[in-house]
Short mmCIF file of C-alpha atoms and ligand atoms in Angstrom, two decimals:
data_model
loop_
_atom_site.label_atom_id
_atom_site.label_comp_id
_atom_site.label_asym_id
_atom_site.label_seq_id
_atom_site.Cartn_x
_atom_site.Cartn_y
_atom_site.Cartn_z
CA PHE V 274 0.00 0.00 0.00
CA GLN V 275 2.89 2.29 0.75
CA GLU V 276 4.26 1.94 -2.76
CA PHE V 277 0.94 3.00 -4.10
CA PRO V 278 -0.03 6.08 -2.19
CA GLY V 279 -2.03 7.94 -4.74
CA GLY V 280 -3.84 4.90 -6.10
CA TRP V 281 -7.26 6.38 -6.31
CA SER V 282 -6.66 10.08 -6.60
CA GLY V 283 -3.34 10.66 -8.26
CA SER V 284 -3.00 8.22 -11.12
CA SER V 285 -5.93 8.24 -13.46
CA LEU V 286 -9.55 7.47 -13.84
CA ARG V 287 -8.59 4.36 -15.86
CA GLY V 288 -7.11 2.64 -12.83
CA GLY V 289 -10.31 3.24 -10.95
CA THR V 290 -12.48 1.82 -13.69
CA MET V 291 -10.23 -1.21 -13.87
CA ASP V 292 -10.64 -1.80 -10.16
CA LEU V 293 -14.36 -1.47 -10.44
CA LEU V 294 -14.47 -3.94 -13.31
CA LEU V 295 -12.33 -6.37 -11.37
CA LEU V 296 -14.65 -6.06 -8.41
CA LEU V 297 -17.67 -6.72 -10.59
CA LEU V 298 -15.98 -9.70 -12.20
CA LEU V 299 -15.16 -11.12 -8.78
CA HIS V 300 -18.76 -10.72 -7.71
CA GLY V 301 -19.85 -12.32 -10.93
CA LEU V 302 -17.58 -15.30 -10.37
CA LEU V 303 -19.01 -15.73 -6.90
CA LEU V 304 -22.57 -15.17 -7.99
CA LEU V 305 -22.47 -17.50 -10.98
CA PRO V 306 -22.15 -20.71 -8.95
CA LEU V 307 -24.71 -19.36 -6.52
CA ALA V 308 -27.11 -18.65 -9.34
CA ALA V 309 -26.46 -22.09 -10.80
CA LEU V 310 -27.11 -23.67 -7.42
CA LEU V 311 -30.34 -21.73 -7.05
CA LEU V 312 -31.40 -22.70 -10.55
CA TYR V 313 -30.54 -26.35 -9.80
CA ARG V 314 -32.74 -26.20 -6.70
CA CYS V 315 -35.66 -24.50 -8.37
CA SER V 316 -35.73 -25.80 -11.91
CA SER V 317 -36.24 -29.52 -12.45
CA THR V 318 -35.34 -29.08 -16.12
CA PHE V 319 -31.97 -27.58 -15.23
CA GLN V 320 -31.45 -30.37 -12.71
CA TYR V 321 -32.22 -32.93 -15.42
CA LEU V 322 -29.78 -31.31 -17.84
CA CYS V 323 -27.02 -31.19 -15.23
CA LYS V 324 -27.55 -34.81 -14.26
CA MET V 325 -27.53 -36.00 -17.88
CA ALA V 326 -24.43 -33.94 -18.62
CA PHE V 327 -22.75 -35.51 -15.61
CA PHE V 328 -23.80 -38.99 -16.78
CA ASN V 329 -22.21 -38.49 -20.18
CA CYS V 330 -19.13 -36.75 -18.78
CA TRP V 331 -18.61 -39.59 -16.31
CA ILE V 332 -18.73 -42.15 -19.11
CA VAL V 333 -16.34 -40.17 -21.29
CA ALA V 334 -14.00 -39.59 -18.34
CA MET V 335 -14.00 -43.26 -17.31
CA ALA V 336 -13.49 -44.42 -20.87
CA THR V 337 -10.61 -41.99 -21.33
CA LEU V 338 -8.95 -42.87 -18.02
CA LEU V 339 -9.41 -46.63 -18.15
CA SER V 340 -9.00 -47.46 -21.85
CA PRO V 341 -5.19 -47.30 -21.65
CA PHE V 342 -5.28 -49.93 -18.88
CA ALA V 343 -7.77 -52.04 -20.80
CA ALA V 344 -5.52 -51.72 -23.86
CA PHE V 345 -2.76 -53.58 -21.98
CA ARG V 346 -4.95 -56.65 -22.02
CA GLY V 347 -6.04 -56.04 -25.59
CA ARG V 348 -9.59 -56.63 -26.75
CA SER V 349 -11.05 -58.94 -24.11
CA VAL V 350 -14.31 -59.76 -22.33
CA GLU V 351 -12.33 -59.44 -19.10
CA ASN V 352 -12.31 -55.67 -19.66
CA MET V 353 -16.08 -55.74 -19.04
CA LYS V 354 -15.14 -56.00 -15.34
CA LEU V 355 -13.46 -52.60 -15.63
CA LEU V 356 -16.43 -51.16 -17.47
CA ARG V 357 -18.80 -52.53 -14.83
CA ALA V 358 -16.72 -51.23 -11.92
CA SER V 359 -16.52 -47.78 -13.49
CA LEU V 360 -20.29 -47.47 -13.93
CA LEU V 361 -21.36 -49.02 -10.60
CA PRO V 362 -20.92 -45.80 -8.57
CA LEU V 363 -23.38 -43.90 -10.80
CA LYS V 364 -26.45 -45.13 -8.91
CA ARG V 365 -25.06 -43.61 -5.72
CA PHE V 366 -24.51 -40.20 -7.30
CA TYR V 367 -28.12 -40.17 -8.41
CA GLY V 368 -29.63 -41.74 -5.31
CA ILE V 369 -31.13 -44.60 -7.27
CA ARG V 370 -31.82 -47.64 -5.12
CA MET V 371 -31.55 -50.91 -7.01
CA ARG V 372 -33.63 -53.90 -5.99
CA VAL V 373 -32.69 -57.13 -7.75
CA ARG V 374 -35.05 -60.09 -7.71
CA GLY V 375 -34.09 -63.56 -8.89
CA SER V 376 -30.36 -62.92 -9.32
CA GLU V 377 -29.75 -66.62 -8.57
CA ARG V 378 -31.26 -67.36 -11.98
CA LEU V 379 -28.13 -65.91 -13.53
CA GLN V 380 -25.87 -68.44 -11.85
CA LEU V 381 -25.77 -70.89 -14.72
CA PRO V 382 -22.64 -72.87 -15.47
CA GLY V 383 -22.88 -72.64 -19.26
CA PRO V 384 -23.36 -69.81 -21.72
CA PHE V 385 -26.70 -68.07 -22.18
CA VAL V 386 -28.35 -65.08 -23.84
CA ILE V 387 -29.84 -62.30 -21.71
CA VAL V 388 -32.68 -60.25 -23.17
CA CYS V 389 -33.66 -57.02 -21.43
CA ASN V 390 -36.08 -54.15 -22.01
CA HIS V 391 -34.49 -50.85 -23.07
CA GLN V 392 -35.94 -47.58 -21.79
CA ALA V 393 -33.03 -45.12 -21.85
CA SER V 394 -29.26 -44.88 -21.64
CA LEU V 395 -29.86 -45.05 -17.89
CA ASP V 396 -30.27 -48.81 -18.44
CA LEU V 397 -26.49 -49.01 -18.20
CA ILE V 398 -26.85 -48.44 -14.45
CA GLY V 399 -29.18 -51.43 -14.17
CA MET V 400 -27.14 -53.49 -16.58
CA VAL V 401 -23.92 -53.25 -14.57
CA GLU V 402 -25.87 -54.14 -11.43
CA VAL V 403 -26.66 -57.65 -12.67
CA ILE V 404 -24.45 -58.43 -15.68
CA PRO V 405 -22.56 -61.69 -15.02
CA ASP V 406 -18.88 -62.25 -15.66
CA ARG V 407 -17.86 -62.89 -19.26
CA CYS V 408 -21.00 -61.31 -20.66
CA VAL V 409 -20.93 -58.75 -23.47
CA PRO V 410 -23.73 -56.56 -24.79
CA ILE V 411 -24.68 -56.23 -28.43
CA ALA V 412 -24.66 -52.54 -29.34
CA LYS V 413 -25.39 -50.36 -32.33
CA ARG V 414 -22.31 -49.60 -34.39
CA GLU V 415 -22.73 -45.85 -33.90
CA LEU V 416 -21.28 -46.19 -30.38
CA LEU V 417 -17.94 -47.07 -31.94
CA TYR V 418 -17.61 -43.52 -33.19
CA LEU V 419 -17.90 -41.88 -29.77
CA GLY V 420 -14.15 -41.34 -29.42
CA THR V 421 -12.67 -42.91 -26.33
CA VAL V 422 -16.08 -44.33 -25.37
CA GLY V 423 -16.12 -46.31 -28.59
CA TRP V 424 -12.56 -47.44 -27.98
CA ALA V 425 -13.47 -48.57 -24.42
CA CYS V 426 -16.49 -50.48 -25.76
CA TRP V 427 -14.37 -52.16 -28.44
CA LEU V 428 -11.68 -53.09 -25.92
CA SER V 429 -14.36 -54.61 -23.67
CA GLY V 430 -15.41 -56.97 -26.44
CA ILE V 431 -18.81 -55.36 -27.02
CA ILE V 432 -20.35 -56.77 -30.20
CA PHE V 433 -21.32 -54.14 -32.75
CA ILE V 434 -24.04 -54.48 -35.35
CA GLU V 435 -25.22 -52.20 -38.10
CA ARG V 436 -28.91 -52.27 -37.51
CA HIS V 437 -29.83 -51.18 -41.01
CA ARG V 438 -27.69 -53.78 -42.73
CA ARG V 439 -29.61 -56.89 -41.83
CA ASP V 440 -27.38 -59.38 -43.64
CA ALA V 441 -24.23 -58.03 -42.04
CA ALA V 442 -25.95 -58.01 -38.62
CA ILE V 443 -27.10 -61.60 -39.11
CA GLY V 444 -23.52 -62.53 -40.04
CA VAL V 445 -22.21 -61.00 -36.82
CA ILE V 446 -24.87 -62.85 -34.81
CA SER V 447 -24.01 -66.18 -36.47
CA ARG V 448 -20.32 -65.73 -35.70
CA THR V 449 -21.23 -64.88 -32.09
CA ALA V 450 -23.31 -68.07 -31.86
CA GLY V 451 -20.26 -69.99 -33.12
CA THR V 452 -18.08 -68.46 -30.42
CA MET V 453 -20.64 -69.23 -27.71
CA ARG V 454 -20.85 -72.85 -28.83
CA ARG V 455 -17.14 -73.45 -29.22
CA GLU V 456 -15.94 -75.60 -26.40
CA ASN V 457 -12.38 -74.36 -26.25
CA VAL V 458 -13.62 -70.86 -25.43
CA SER V 459 -14.62 -70.42 -21.81
CA ARG V 460 -18.25 -69.49 -21.28
CA LEU V 461 -19.43 -66.41 -23.13
CA CYS V 462 -22.80 -64.78 -22.41
CA VAL V 463 -24.43 -62.10 -24.55
CA TRP V 464 -26.73 -59.29 -23.42
CA VAL V 465 -29.24 -58.07 -26.01
CA PHE V 466 -31.81 -55.29 -25.93
CA PRO V 467 -34.22 -57.07 -28.29
CA GLU V 468 -36.40 -53.99 -28.79
CA GLY V 469 -33.44 -52.74 -30.83
CA THR V 470 -33.88 -49.13 -29.73
CA ARG V 471 -34.77 -47.12 -26.64
CA ASN V 472 -38.41 -47.10 -25.68
CA PRO V 473 -39.41 -44.92 -22.72
CA GLY V 474 -42.57 -45.66 -20.79
CA ARG V 475 -44.29 -48.68 -19.37
CA SER V 476 -44.63 -50.72 -22.54
CA MET V 477 -42.26 -52.74 -24.72
CA LEU V 478 -41.80 -52.61 -28.47
CA PRO V 479 -42.12 -55.85 -30.43
CA PHE V 480 -38.86 -57.76 -30.26
CA LYS V 481 -36.35 -58.10 -33.07
CA ARG V 482 -35.49 -61.71 -33.72
CA GLY V 483 -31.67 -61.60 -33.58
CA ALA V 484 -31.31 -62.52 -29.90
CA PHE V 485 -33.59 -65.52 -30.32
CA HIS V 486 -31.82 -66.76 -33.47
CA LEU V 487 -28.59 -66.39 -31.51
CA ALA V 488 -29.85 -68.55 -28.64
CA VAL V 489 -31.30 -71.18 -30.99
CA GLN V 490 -28.16 -71.32 -33.14
CA ALA V 491 -25.95 -71.66 -30.08
CA GLN V 492 -28.51 -73.97 -28.39
CA VAL V 493 -28.23 -72.04 -25.16
CA PRO V 494 -30.95 -70.83 -22.75
CA ILE V 495 -32.44 -67.34 -22.75
CA VAL V 496 -32.61 -65.44 -19.47
CA PRO V 497 -35.10 -62.54 -19.63
CA ILE V 498 -34.46 -59.52 -17.41
CA VAL V 499 -37.03 -56.79 -16.82
CA ILE V 500 -36.07 -53.35 -15.50
CA SER V 501 -39.03 -51.57 -13.90
CA PRO V 502 -40.29 -48.35 -15.55
CA TYR V 503 -38.33 -45.24 -14.62
CA CYS V 504 -41.40 -42.96 -14.83
CA ASP V 505 -41.29 -42.36 -11.06
CA PHE V 506 -37.95 -40.63 -11.08
CA PHE V 507 -36.86 -40.18 -14.68
CA SER V 508 -38.37 -38.97 -17.91
CA SER V 509 -36.38 -37.61 -20.83
CA LYS V 510 -39.54 -36.24 -22.41
CA GLU V 511 -40.53 -34.26 -19.32
CA LYS V 512 -36.88 -33.49 -18.49
CA ARG V 513 -37.27 -34.91 -15.00
CA PHE V 514 -34.61 -36.76 -13.02
CA THR V 515 -34.94 -37.21 -9.27
CA SER V 516 -33.91 -40.01 -6.94
CA GLY V 517 -35.93 -43.21 -6.69
CA THR V 518 -36.07 -46.97 -6.61
CA CYS V 519 -35.64 -49.31 -9.53
CA THR V 520 -36.45 -53.00 -9.53
CA ILE V 521 -34.64 -55.48 -11.71
CA GLN V 522 -36.39 -58.80 -12.10
CA VAL V 523 -34.62 -61.83 -13.51
CA LEU V 524 -37.19 -64.23 -14.97
CA PRO V 525 -36.88 -68.02 -15.22
CA ARG V 526 -34.71 -69.14 -18.09
CA VAL V 527 -36.20 -70.37 -21.32
CA GLU V 528 -34.55 -73.47 -22.79
CA THR V 529 -33.90 -73.62 -26.53
CA ARG V 530 -32.36 -77.08 -26.80
CA GLY V 531 -33.82 -78.87 -29.78
CA LEU V 532 -35.46 -75.76 -31.23
CA SER V 533 -34.80 -74.80 -34.85
CA PRO V 534 -35.03 -71.48 -36.74
CA LYS V 535 -38.69 -72.13 -37.54
CA ASP V 536 -39.48 -72.02 -33.80
CA VAL V 537 -37.96 -68.56 -33.44
CA PRO V 538 -41.15 -66.50 -33.99
CA LYS V 539 -43.03 -68.48 -31.36
CA LEU V 540 -40.08 -68.32 -28.97
CA THR V 541 -39.81 -64.55 -29.45
CA GLU V 542 -43.50 -64.13 -28.79
CA SER V 543 -43.52 -66.23 -25.62
CA VAL V 544 -40.53 -64.40 -24.14
CA TRP V 545 -42.14 -61.05 -25.03
CA GLN V 546 -45.34 -62.14 -23.27
CA ALA V 547 -43.51 -63.25 -20.13
CA MET V 548 -41.57 -59.98 -19.95
CA ALA V 549 -44.61 -57.82 -20.65
CA LYS V 550 -46.47 -59.59 -17.86
CA ALA V 551 -43.60 -59.00 -15.42
CA LEU V 552 -43.39 -55.35 -16.49
CA ALA V 553 -47.11 -54.86 -15.96
CA GLU V 554 -46.92 -56.47 -12.51
CA MET V 555 -44.03 -54.21 -11.59
CA SER V 556 -45.90 -51.10 -12.69
CA MET V 557 -48.86 -52.26 -10.67
CA SER V 558 -46.96 -52.98 -7.46
CA ASP V 559 -44.93 -49.78 -7.71
CA HIS V 560 -47.82 -47.47 -8.30
CA GLY V 561 -50.94 -49.06 -6.91
CA ASP V 562 -53.97 -47.80 -8.75
CA GLN V 563 -52.67 -44.30 -9.53
CA ASP V 564 -51.87 -45.37 -13.01
CA THR V 565 -53.92 -47.11 -15.58
CA GLU V 566 -51.39 -46.89 -18.35
CA GLN V 567 -50.13 -50.42 -17.73
CA LEU V 568 -53.51 -51.77 -18.75
CA GLN V 569 -52.79 -50.66 -22.27
CA LEU V 570 -49.63 -52.68 -22.30
CA GLY V 571 -49.37 -54.85 -25.36
CA GLU V 572 -52.72 -53.69 -26.62
CA ASP V 573 -51.49 -52.86 -30.08
CA ARG V 574 -49.82 -56.20 -30.40
CA GLY V 575 -52.03 -59.11 -31.26
CA SER V 576 -50.85 -62.03 -29.20
CA PRO V 577 -51.76 -65.20 -31.01
CA GLN V 578 -49.81 -67.42 -28.66
CA GLY V 579 -50.41 -67.67 -25.00
CA GLN V 580 -47.71 -68.33 -22.50
CA GLY V 581 -46.18 -71.60 -21.57
CA ASP V 582 -45.76 -73.03 -25.03
CA THR V 583 -43.22 -75.68 -25.85
CA ALA V 584 -40.26 -73.37 -25.69
CA GLU V 585 -40.71 -72.39 -22.09
CA SER V 586 -39.35 -74.38 -19.25
CA SER V 587 -37.61 -73.52 -16.06
CA LYS V 588 -36.22 -76.09 -13.75
C1 3VV L 174 -12.66 -50.18 -20.27
C2 3VV L 174 -13.71 -49.63 -19.39
C3 3VV L 174 -14.21 -48.26 -19.76
C4 3VV L 174 -15.53 -47.90 -19.17
C5 3VV L 174 -16.24 -46.87 -19.93
C6 3VV L 174 -17.72 -47.02 -20.01
C7 3VV L 174 -18.28 -47.05 -21.41
C8 3VV L 174 -19.69 -47.58 -21.41
C9 3VV L 174 -20.53 -47.14 -22.52
C10 3VV L 174 -21.40 -47.95 -23.04
C11 3VV L 174 -21.63 -49.41 -22.69
C12 3VV L 174 -22.28 -50.26 -23.73
C13 3VV L 174 -23.71 -50.18 -23.77
C14 3VV L 174 -24.33 -51.16 -24.68
C15 3VV L 174 -25.75 -50.91 -24.87
C16 3VV L 174 -26.11 -50.59 -26.26
C17 3VV L 174 -27.53 -50.75 -26.53
C18 3VV L 174 -27.84 -50.75 -28.00
O1 3VV L 174 -27.08 -50.31 -28.79
S1 3VV L 174 -29.36 -51.39 -28.46
C19 3VV L 174 -29.32 -51.40 -30.19
C20 3VV L 174 -28.65 -52.58 -30.76
N1 3VV L 174 -29.32 -53.83 -30.49
C21 3VV L 174 -30.18 -54.38 -31.34
O2 3VV L 174 -30.47 -53.89 -32.40
C22 3VV L 174 -30.81 -55.68 -30.97
C23 3VV L 174 -30.38 -56.72 -31.87
N2 3VV L 174 -31.04 -56.59 -33.19
C24 3VV L 174 -31.50 -57.66 -33.84
O3 3VV L 174 -31.35 -58.70 -33.28
C25 3VV L 174 -32.21 -57.57 -35.16
O4 3VV L 174 -32.95 -58.71 -35.27
C26 3VV L 174 -31.34 -57.45 -36.43
C27 3VV L 174 -30.51 -56.19 -36.37
C28 3VV L 174 -30.43 -58.64 -36.57
C29 3VV L 174 -32.28 -57.40 -37.69
O5 3VV L 174 -33.25 -56.51 -37.44
P1 3VV L 174 -34.51 -56.22 -38.41
O6 3VV L 174 -34.88 -54.81 -38.19
O7 3VV L 174 -34.18 -56.57 -39.79
O8 3VV L 174 -35.76 -57.05 -37.89
P2 3VV L 174 -36.07 -58.58 -37.45
O9 3VV L 174 -37.54 -58.70 -37.41
O10 3VV L 174 -35.40 -58.93 -36.19
O11 3VV L 174 -35.49 -59.51 -38.58
C30 3VV L 174 -35.99 -59.55 -39.88
C31 3VV L 174 -35.88 -60.94 -40.45
O12 3VV L 174 -34.53 -61.44 -40.32
C32 3VV L 174 -34.53 -62.66 -39.57
N3 3VV L 174 -33.36 -62.71 -38.73
C33 3VV L 174 -33.00 -61.83 -37.78
N4 3VV L 174 -31.87 -62.21 -37.20
C34 3VV L 174 -31.50 -63.38 -37.75
C35 3VV L 174 -30.42 -64.27 -37.55
N5 3VV L 174 -29.46 -64.01 -36.64
N6 3VV L 174 -30.35 -65.36 -38.30
C36 3VV L 174 -31.29 -65.63 -39.23
N7 3VV L 174 -32.34 -64.82 -39.46
C37 3VV L 174 -32.44 -63.71 -38.75
C38 3VV L 174 -35.81 -62.62 -38.77
O13 3VV L 174 -36.24 -63.90 -38.41
C39 3VV L 174 -36.76 -61.92 -39.70
O14 3VV L 174 -37.24 -62.82 -40.64
P3 3VV L 174 -38.78 -63.39 -40.56
O15 3VV L 174 -39.66 -62.21 -40.48
O16 3VV L 174 -38.80 -64.20 -39.29
O17 3VV L 174 -38.91 -64.22 -41.79
C1 UBL L 175 -12.46 -37.91 -26.74
C2 UBL L 175 -13.68 -38.20 -27.49
C3 UBL L 175 -14.91 -37.59 -26.92
C4 UBL L 175 -16.12 -37.92 -27.75
C5 UBL L 175 -17.37 -37.34 -27.13
C6 UBL L 175 -18.50 -38.23 -27.31
C7 UBL L 175 -19.57 -37.96 -26.32
C8 UBL L 175 -20.23 -39.20 -25.85
C9 UBL L 175 -21.03 -38.96 -24.66
C10 UBL L 175 -21.52 -39.90 -23.92
C11 UBL L 175 -21.46 -41.31 -24.22
C12 UBL L 175 -22.57 -42.01 -23.58
C13 UBL L 175 -22.74 -43.37 -24.15
C14 UBL L 175 -23.86 -44.03 -23.53
C15 UBL L 175 -24.20 -45.29 -24.23
C16 UBL L 175 -25.61 -45.64 -23.97
C17 UBL L 175 -26.05 -46.83 -24.73
C18 UBL L 175 -27.39 -46.62 -25.27
O1 UBL L 175 -28.35 -46.57 -24.56
O2 UBL L 175 -27.44 -46.52 -26.59
C19 UBL L 175 -28.68 -46.33 -27.19
C20 UBL L 175 -29.01 -47.47 -28.08
O3 UBL L 175 -29.11 -48.59 -27.34
C21 UBL L 175 -30.30 -47.31 -28.81
O4 UBL L 175 -30.16 -46.24 -29.59
P1 UBL L 175 -31.40 -45.47 -30.25
O5 UBL L 175 -32.46 -45.33 -29.19
O6 UBL L 175 -31.85 -46.28 -31.39
O7 UBL L 175 -30.79 -44.19 -30.64
#
């Protein structure tokens, strides 16, 4: 202060203006986080946007940090352990409680195909909660182009398909069936979202047939998994994301031994029915009678076959 005796009076008006600007900037810097905090508290849309941004940033950060370690091992299903561990903390950040029912049904010695409903990218949180060891998801090829995320997915052995090139996709599925069947490869399980795309809400789209052809070709069981609707705490349409509880139900496995490609439509239908029923029951038990939407479930989908046809069995 002594070196600067005439700071305000002597020097010039410019110094004063500079100080004032600096002061304002400092206030601004302090106020900005405060304003953001206030906005976060008051606006559920802003909260949703922040939470989604964090979700994506977390995935990019984890992929970027962990890919070099995964790369040491090369492309391997074992890297799925790393992927799983890196996504497991997400539920805690968001205060999502996971309830898993029937997890013992996933303790099978041999390979199998998991089919699961697909509501949103949030499904990753449920997926890592139950995905067994040596199990890889089938994903759309577009994920490969997400920079380090694509690299991490590739290194983890995720199987990519081009959804619009059916023949190529069928080729990939046939090769996967070969790998699952091969006896010199230790058990490999595959996780498929048979709806083929995200479908928010309490219903399920009709299933694509790939997962069922895969199970029949490899002659391995299908284990259906149903994740309860997120409507309570999450909706991308309404831009709403609060904390809540999510139930994951593992259904009895469906054997495919002895089935041939001509049985695939019936198999697909019976698994869809079983999952739709579980989803409807979950909606019911979670929401009591507040909601009638679940009654419409499957309405626009003629269901020629009932449940419990030849394909279904669960010891
Ligand atoms: C290192 C650690 C770092 C950590 C960092 C963290 C990073 C984490 C980030 C990320 C994690 C990863 C997250 C993964 C999650 C991704 C989720 C998605 O991407 S979901 C989208 C892709 N999934 C699918 O699309 C389902 C599979 N699709 C199918 O199975 C379809 O069936 C497909 C594409 C094969 C064909 O689809 P069609 O649209 O043509 O429709 P159709 O009705 O199924 O088939 C038409 C005809 O083709 C026959 N067909 C189908 N598949 C067949 C087959 N395999 N063999 C013979 N015939 C087949 C069918 O029987 C049908 O013929 P008839 O009508 O019956 O005569
Ligand atoms: C250094 C490179 C940085 C690149 C930046 C890329 C930013 C990427 C940001 C976040 C990555 C999040 C990946 C989440 C993957 C979620 C999987 C998922 O749910 O995919 C949707 C797919 O099932 C169905 O797709 P559609 O509903 O048909 O559409």
